[in-house]
Coordinates of C-alpha atoms in Angstrom, one line a residue:
M1 CA -20.5 24.7 -32.3
R2 CA -18.3 22.0 -33.5
T3 CA -15.1 24.1 -32.6
R4 CA -16.3 24.8 -29.2
I5 CA -17.0 21.1 -28.6
T6 CA -13.7 20.1 -30.1
I7 CA -11.3 22.5 -28.3
S8 CA -13.1 21.4 -25.3
V9 CA -12.5 17.8 -25.6
I10 CA -8.7 18.9 -26.7
L11 CA -8.3 20.6 -23.1
A12 CA -10.0 17.8 -21.5
L13 CA -7.5 15.1 -22.7
V14 CA -4.2 17.5 -22.7
L15 CA -4.4 17.5 -18.7
I16 CA -4.2 13.5 -18.2
S17 CA -0.7 12.3 -18.6
S18 CA -0.3 9.2 -20.8
S19 CA 2.0 6.2 -20.0
T20 CA 5.5 6.8 -20.8
V21 CA 8.4 4.3 -21.3
H22 CA 10.7 4.4 -18.1
A23 CA 14.6 4.2 -18.5
Q24 CA 16.8 2.4 -16.3
I25 CA 20.2 0.7 -16.6
I26 CA 20.0 -2.8 -14.7
Y27 CA 23.7 -4.6 -15.2
G28 CA 23.0 -8.1 -16.4
Q29 CA 19.0 -7.8 -16.9
P30 CA 18.1 -10.4 -19.7
G31 CA 15.8 -9.1 -22.4
S32 CA 12.2 -9.5 -21.9
A33 CA 8.6 -8.9 -23.4
G34 CA 5.4 -8.5 -21.6
L35 CA 1.7 -8.7 -22.5
K36 CA -1.2 -7.7 -20.1
F37 CA -4.7 -7.3 -20.1
Y38 CA -6.9 -4.9 -18.2
Y39 CA -10.5 -4.7 -17.5
S40 CA -11.8 -1.9 -15.9
S41 CA -15.6 -0.8 -14.8
W42 CA -17.0 2.3 -13.0
N43 CA -20.5 3.0 -12.0
L44 CA -21.8 6.8 -11.3
E45 CA -24.8 7.9 -10.0
D46 CA -25.8 11.1 -8.9
Q47 CA -28.4 12.5 -6.3
D48 CA -31.2 12.4 -8.7
G49 CA -30.9 8.5 -9.4
L50 CA -29.3 8.7 -13.0
T51 CA -26.6 6.8 -13.9
Q52 CA -23.5 6.3 -16.1
D53 CA -21.4 3.1 -16.6
I54 CA -18.1 3.0 -18.5
S55 CA -16.0 0.1 -19.3
Q56 CA -12.6 -0.2 -20.9
G57 CA -10.6 -3.0 -21.7
T58 CA -6.6 -2.1 -22.3
L59 CA -3.9 -4.4 -23.8
D60 CA -0.4 -3.2 -22.9
L61 CA 2.6 -5.1 -24.9
S62 CA 5.9 -3.6 -23.7
G63 CA 9.6 -4.8 -23.8
F64 CA 13.1 -4.4 -22.9
I65 CA 16.3 -5.3 -25.1
P66 CA 19.8 -5.3 -23.8
L67 CA 21.6 -3.8 -27.0
K68 CA 25.0 -4.1 -25.2
E69 CA 26.9 -3.4 -22.0
N70 CA 25.2 0.2 -20.3
L71 CA 22.8 0.4 -23.4
E72 CA 19.3 -0.8 -23.7
A73 CA 16.2 0.0 -25.4
R74 CA 12.4 -0.4 -23.9
Y75 CA 9.1 -0.3 -26.0
Q76 CA 5.4 0.2 -25.1
I77 CA 2.5 0.0 -27.2
L78 CA -1.3 0.6 -25.9
S79 CA -4.8 -0.2 -27.5
G80 CA -8.0 -0.4 -25.8
F81 CA -11.8 0.0 -26.1
N82 CA -14.3 2.0 -24.1
T83 CA -18.1 1.5 -23.8
L84 CA -20.2 4.2 -22.3
E85 CA -23.8 3.4 -20.9
Y86 CA -26.1 6.4 -19.9
G87 CA -30.0 6.2 -19.9
D88 CA -30.8 4.2 -23.2
A89 CA -28.1 5.2 -25.1
E90 CA -24.5 3.5 -25.4
D91 CA -21.4 5.2 -27.0
D92 CA -18.3 3.0 -28.1
L93 CA -14.8 4.3 -28.7
S94 CA -11.8 1.9 -29.6
G95 CA -8.2 2.4 -31.2
L96 CA -4.5 2.0 -30.9
G97 CA -2.1 3.9 -29.2
D98 CA 1.1 5.2 -30.3
L99 CA 4.3 3.3 -30.2
R100 CA 7.0 4.5 -27.9
I101 CA 10.5 3.7 -27.9
Q102 CA 13.2 4.6 -25.4
I103 CA 16.9 4.1 -25.7
S104 CA 19.5 4.5 -22.7
R105 CA 22.9 4.8 -22.1
S106 CA 24.9 4.9 -18.7
F107 CA 28.3 5.9 -18.1
S108 CA 31.3 6.1 -15.2
R109 CA 30.0 2.8 -13.6
D110 CA 25.9 3.8 -13.8
K111 CA 26.7 7.1 -12.2
Y112 CA 25.5 9.4 -15.2
L113 CA 22.5 8.4 -17.7
L114 CA 21.5 9.8 -21.0
S115 CA 18.0 8.8 -22.6
A116 CA 16.4 9.6 -25.9
G117 CA 12.9 8.5 -26.8
V118 CA 10.4 8.7 -29.6
N119 CA 6.7 8.7 -29.9
L120 CA 5.6 7.2 -33.1
P121 CA 2.0 8.3 -34.4
T122 CA 0.7 4.6 -34.8
G123 CA -2.4 5.4 -32.8
S124 CA -5.9 6.6 -33.8
R125 CA -6.4 9.9 -34.3
E126 CA -9.1 12.0 -36.2
L127 CA -12.0 10.9 -33.8
N128 CA -15.5 12.0 -34.1
A129 CA -15.8 14.9 -31.4
E130 CA -19.4 15.1 -31.4
E131 CA -20.4 11.4 -31.4
E132 CA -17.6 10.3 -28.9
R133 CA -17.6 13.1 -26.7
R134 CA -19.1 11.7 -23.9
I135 CA -16.4 9.0 -23.5
V136 CA -13.6 11.4 -24.0
E137 CA -14.8 13.5 -21.2
F138 CA -15.1 10.6 -19.2
L139 CA -11.6 9.7 -19.9
S140 CA -10.5 13.1 -18.6
Y141 CA -11.9 12.2 -15.1
D142 CA -9.1 12.5 -12.4
F143 CA -11.1 10.7 -9.7
L144 CA -11.3 7.4 -12.1
T145 CA -8.6 5.1 -12.7
L146 CA -8.4 3.7 -16.1
P147 CA -5.0 2.5 -17.6
M148 CA -5.7 4.2 -21.1
R149 CA -6.3 8.0 -21.4
R150 CA -5.4 8.9 -24.7
F151 CA -4.9 7.4 -28.2
G152 CA -3.0 8.6 -31.0
E153 CA -1.1 11.9 -30.8
G154 CA 1.8 13.2 -33.2
L155 CA 5.2 12.3 -33.8
G156 CA 7.5 13.3 -30.9
F157 CA 10.6 12.8 -28.9
N158 CA 12.2 13.4 -25.4
I159 CA 15.8 13.8 -24.1
Q160 CA 16.7 12.9 -20.6
A161 CA 19.7 13.3 -18.5
G162 CA 20.4 12.0 -15.0
A163 CA 23.1 11.4 -12.3
A164 CA 23.2 9.3 -9.2
T165 CA 25.9 9.8 -6.1
E166 CA 26.1 9.0 -2.4
L167 CA 25.8 11.5 0.1
G168 CA 26.4 10.1 3.7
R169 CA 23.8 7.4 4.3
F170 CA 21.7 8.7 1.2
K171 CA 21.6 7.3 -2.3
C172 CA 20.8 10.4 -4.6
G173 CA 19.6 10.8 -7.7
L174 CA 18.8 14.0 -10.2
S175 CA 17.2 14.1 -13.7
A176 CA 15.7 16.4 -16.1
V177 CA 13.3 15.6 -19.0
Y178 CA 12.6 17.7 -22.2
D179 CA 9.4 16.5 -24.0
F180 CA 8.8 17.8 -27.6
L181 CA 5.3 17.0 -28.4
G182 CA 4.3 17.2 -32.4
S183 CA 1.0 18.4 -34.1
Y184 CA -1.4 16.3 -35.2
S185 CA -5.1 16.2 -35.8
P186 CA -7.1 14.8 -33.0
Y187 CA -10.5 15.2 -34.2
E188 CA -12.3 15.4 -37.5
E189 CA -12.6 19.1 -39.1
T190 CA -10.6 20.7 -36.3
G191 CA -7.5 21.7 -38.2
D192 CA -3.5 21.2 -36.8
Y193 CA -3.3 21.1 -32.9
D194 CA -0.2 21.7 -31.4
P195 CA 0.6 20.5 -27.8
G196 CA 3.0 22.5 -25.8
D197 CA 6.0 20.9 -24.8
A198 CA 7.0 20.0 -21.2
I199 CA 10.0 20.3 -18.9
S200 CA 10.6 17.9 -15.8
V201 CA 12.9 17.8 -13.0
N202 CA 13.2 15.0 -10.6
A203 CA 14.9 14.1 -7.6
T204 CA 15.3 11.1 -5.8
A205 CA 16.9 9.8 -2.7
N206 CA 17.0 6.6 -0.5
T207 CA 18.4 5.6 2.9
M208 CA 18.2 2.5 5.3
S209 CA 17.4 2.6 9.2
G210 CA 17.8 -0.8 10.3
K211 CA 16.3 -3.0 8.1
V212 CA 13.7 -0.5 6.8
S213 CA 14.2 1.3 3.4
Y214 CA 13.0 4.6 2.9
T215 CA 12.8 6.3 -0.7
G216 CA 11.7 9.8 -1.5
N217 CA 11.0 11.1 -4.9
F218 CA 9.9 14.9 -5.9
G219 CA 9.5 16.1 -9.4
F220 CA 8.2 19.7 -10.7
S221 CA 6.8 20.1 -14.3
I222 CA 6.1 23.2 -16.6
F223 CA 4.1 23.2 -19.9
G224 CA 4.1 25.0 -23.1
T225 CA 1.3 26.8 -24.5
D226 CA -1.2 24.6 -26.7
A227 CA -2.0 26.0 -29.9
L228 CA -4.9 25.2 -32.5
E229 CA -4.1 26.6 -35.9
D230 CA -1.2 28.5 -34.8
D231 CA -3.6 30.4 -32.1
D232 CA -3.0 29.8 -28.7
I233 CA -5.7 28.1 -26.8
Y234 CA -4.5 26.6 -23.4
K235 CA -1.3 26.5 -21.0
Q236 CA -1.7 23.4 -18.8
A237 CA -0.5 24.4 -14.9
P238 CA 2.8 23.6 -13.5
Q239 CA 2.8 20.6 -11.1
F240 CA 4.7 19.6 -7.9
N241 CA 4.7 15.8 -7.3
A242 CA 6.0 14.1 -3.7
R243 CA 5.8 10.5 -3.1
I244 CA 7.6 9.1 0.2
M245 CA 8.0 5.3 0.7
A246 CA 9.0 3.0 3.4
V247 CA 9.7 -0.9 2.7
I248 CA 9.7 -3.0 6.1
P249 CA 10.8 -6.5 5.8
G250 CA 9.5 -9.2 8.3
Q251 CA 10.0 -12.9 9.2
K252 CA 6.7 -13.4 7.0
Y253 CA 5.5 -10.5 5.4
T254 CA 7.0 -7.6 4.0
T255 CA 5.1 -4.1 4.3
T256 CA 5.4 -1.4 2.3
I257 CA 3.5 2.1 3.3
G258 CA 3.7 5.0 0.8
T259 CA 2.0 8.5 0.6
R260 CA 1.8 10.9 -2.3
L261 CA 1.2 14.5 -2.8
V262 CA 0.3 16.8 -6.0
I263 CA 0.0 20.4 -6.1
R264 CA -1.3 22.1 -9.4
G265 CA -1.2 25.7 -10.3
R266 CA -3.7 27.7 -12.5
N267 CA -4.4 26.9 -16.2
K268 CA -4.6 29.7 -18.5
R269 CA -7.4 29.5 -21.3
Y270 CA -7.0 31.8 -24.3
S271 CA -9.6 33.9 -26.1
L272 CA -10.0 32.4 -29.8
T273 CA -10.7 35.5 -31.0
E274 CA -8.4 38.1 -29.4
G275 CA -5.7 35.7 -28.1
V276 CA -5.4 37.2 -24.7
I277 CA -5.9 35.1 -21.6
D278 CA -9.5 34.4 -21.0
S279 CA -9.3 32.9 -17.7
Q280 CA -7.0 31.5 -14.9
L281 CA -8.1 28.7 -13.2
K282 CA -7.5 25.4 -11.4
K283 CA -8.8 22.7 -13.8
Y284 CA -7.8 19.9 -11.2
G285 CA -7.3 20.4 -7.3
D286 CA -4.6 19.3 -5.4
E287 CA -4.1 15.8 -4.3
I288 CA -3.1 13.8 -1.5
G289 CA -3.3 10.0 -1.0
G290 CA -1.6 6.8 0.8
F291 CA -1.5 3.2 0.7
V292 CA -0.6 0.1 2.8
R293 CA 0.8 -3.1 1.1
L294 CA 1.4 -6.6 2.7
S295 CA 3.1 -9.1 0.2
F296 CA 4.3 -12.7 1.1
T297 CA 5.3 -15.9 -0.4
G298 CA 2.4 -18.4 -0.2
W299 CA 1.0 -21.6 -1.3
K300 CA 3.7 -23.3 -4.2
A301 CA 5.5 -20.2 -4.3
W302 CA 2.9 -18.0 -5.3
N303 CA 3.8 -14.4 -4.3
I304 CA 0.7 -12.8 -2.7
G305 CA 0.0 -9.2 -2.1
T306 CA -2.8 -7.0 -0.6
M307 CA -3.4 -3.7 -0.9
A308 CA -5.6 -0.6 0.9
G309 CA -5.6 3.1 -0.3
I310 CA -7.4 6.1 0.0
R311 CA -7.0 9.4 -2.7
Q312 CA -8.5 12.8 -1.7
I313 CA -8.6 15.1 -4.7
M314 CA -9.3 18.6 -3.5
A315 CA -11.8 20.9 -5.0
N316 CA -11.0 22.6 -8.2
E317 CA -12.0 26.3 -9.3
E318 CA -14.3 25.5 -12.0
E319 CA -17.2 24.4 -9.6
F320 CA -16.5 20.9 -9.1
D321 CA -16.1 19.9 -5.3
A322 CA -13.6 17.4 -3.5
S323 CA -13.8 13.7 -4.3
T324 CA -12.7 10.7 -2.4
V325 CA -11.7 7.4 -3.4
F326 CA -10.6 4.4 -1.5
N327 CA -9.0 1.2 -3.0
L328 CA -8.8 -2.3 -1.8
G329 CA -6.8 -5.1 -3.8
L330 CA -5.1 -8.3 -4.2
D331 CA -2.6 -9.4 -6.4
L332 CA -0.7 -12.7 -7.2
S333 CA 2.2 -13.7 -9.4
K334 CA 4.3 -16.9 -9.9
A335 CA 7.2 -17.8 -11.8
I336 CA 6.3 -20.8 -13.9
N337 CA 10.1 -21.3 -15.1
D338 CA 13.5 -19.5 -15.4
R339 CA 11.8 -17.6 -18.2
L340 CA 8.2 -17.4 -17.8
T341 CA 5.9 -15.4 -15.1
F342 CA 2.2 -15.0 -14.6
D343 CA 0.3 -12.1 -12.8
T344 CA -3.3 -11.5 -11.9
G345 CA -5.0 -9.1 -9.8
M346 CA -8.2 -7.2 -8.8
I347 CA -8.7 -4.1 -7.3
Y348 CA -12.2 -2.7 -5.9
Y349 CA -12.7 1.2 -5.9
T350 CA -15.5 3.2 -3.6
G351 CA -16.3 6.5 -3.0
S352 CA -17.7 9.8 -4.0
A353 CA -16.9 12.8 -6.2
D354 CA -18.3 16.5 -6.5
G355 CA -18.7 16.7 -2.8
G356 CA -20.9 13.8 -2.1
E357 CA -23.2 14.9 -5.4
I358 CA -22.1 11.5 -7.3
D359 CA -21.5 8.3 -5.6
M360 CA -19.1 5.9 -7.5
S361 CA -17.9 2.4 -7.6
G362 CA -15.6 0.4 -9.6
F363 CA -13.0 -2.5 -10.2
Q364 CA -10.3 -3.5 -12.1
M365 CA -9.1 -7.0 -13.0
S366 CA -5.7 -7.6 -14.7
G367 CA -3.7 -10.5 -16.1
G368 CA -0.7 -10.7 -17.8
I369 CA 2.9 -12.9 -18.8
S370 CA 6.1 -11.8 -19.1
L371 CA 9.2 -14.0 -20.9
S372 CA 12.9 -13.3 -20.3
Y373 CA 15.3 -14.2 -22.8

């Protein structure tokens, strides 16, 4: 029983991508460090009136270090706590995430980029699968917005190469990333878990029409096979992402409109005893969403933004029906001086999951400071 519970927990989390440190050379950008706190809370109620509540607090420390001209480093580390209440019971799970460091170098007047990163296993591992299983399952729900999905992983690294050019009216970029994910023990008594490596290819194009700026981003990712004690157990589905965004400046307001599409393939599960493919089903359905955002500078130079959006997640092939999530948000930011910036915000969520079987609502509050030097 312990082995089956552990494997299901591992597979639930492996599909959720963790936060990454992005690399992009910006000439003359000063060094900076930022600290941001998120508090998220969700309430789920099924048709029988049974409720489950999960709350998560996340602390995000990140920074940028200019090493010399055309060479930079970025870092990020998360920590968080989770509390799940269901009936008269309550479960808790807290810990530190891994430290991620990325070093990037640009060439030929920023036309080419090479980047290498490392994932240092500083986070919490060897969790108790039976006692913390419910929270881990909640962290894998794709219809919930939670900043921290994973805790500690193994030693890993990534290599990225990119190029940019102008084609007529379009500014275009193309990049490829290889992620090596090292083995580790995510839960007590599970043995050695080796997640499959990943390869991603991304293309970006930007153009102007009058004063309106249009940007499109398209990516495709494939994943290797996960293994537990050298036995194949799972292969994540290939995934295609597309994002299109338009920024429309105005006299008082700037309007941003965007849409996102995610198309997922079928995952493969392997038999633990025979090593052959046991099933090929979609763990998560395809997704489409959109948002509109208005931003302006208001009272005493506060930058104010409002946003409304929707996510529609299609039914998967494991008997979980479609989900719809609406969000409405407000954010504020202000430069206290030349070096210090403060920001805060709140987002409200509402919708349903599993074809209306689950009613859900939630909110996320955030606040942070950033310092340039």
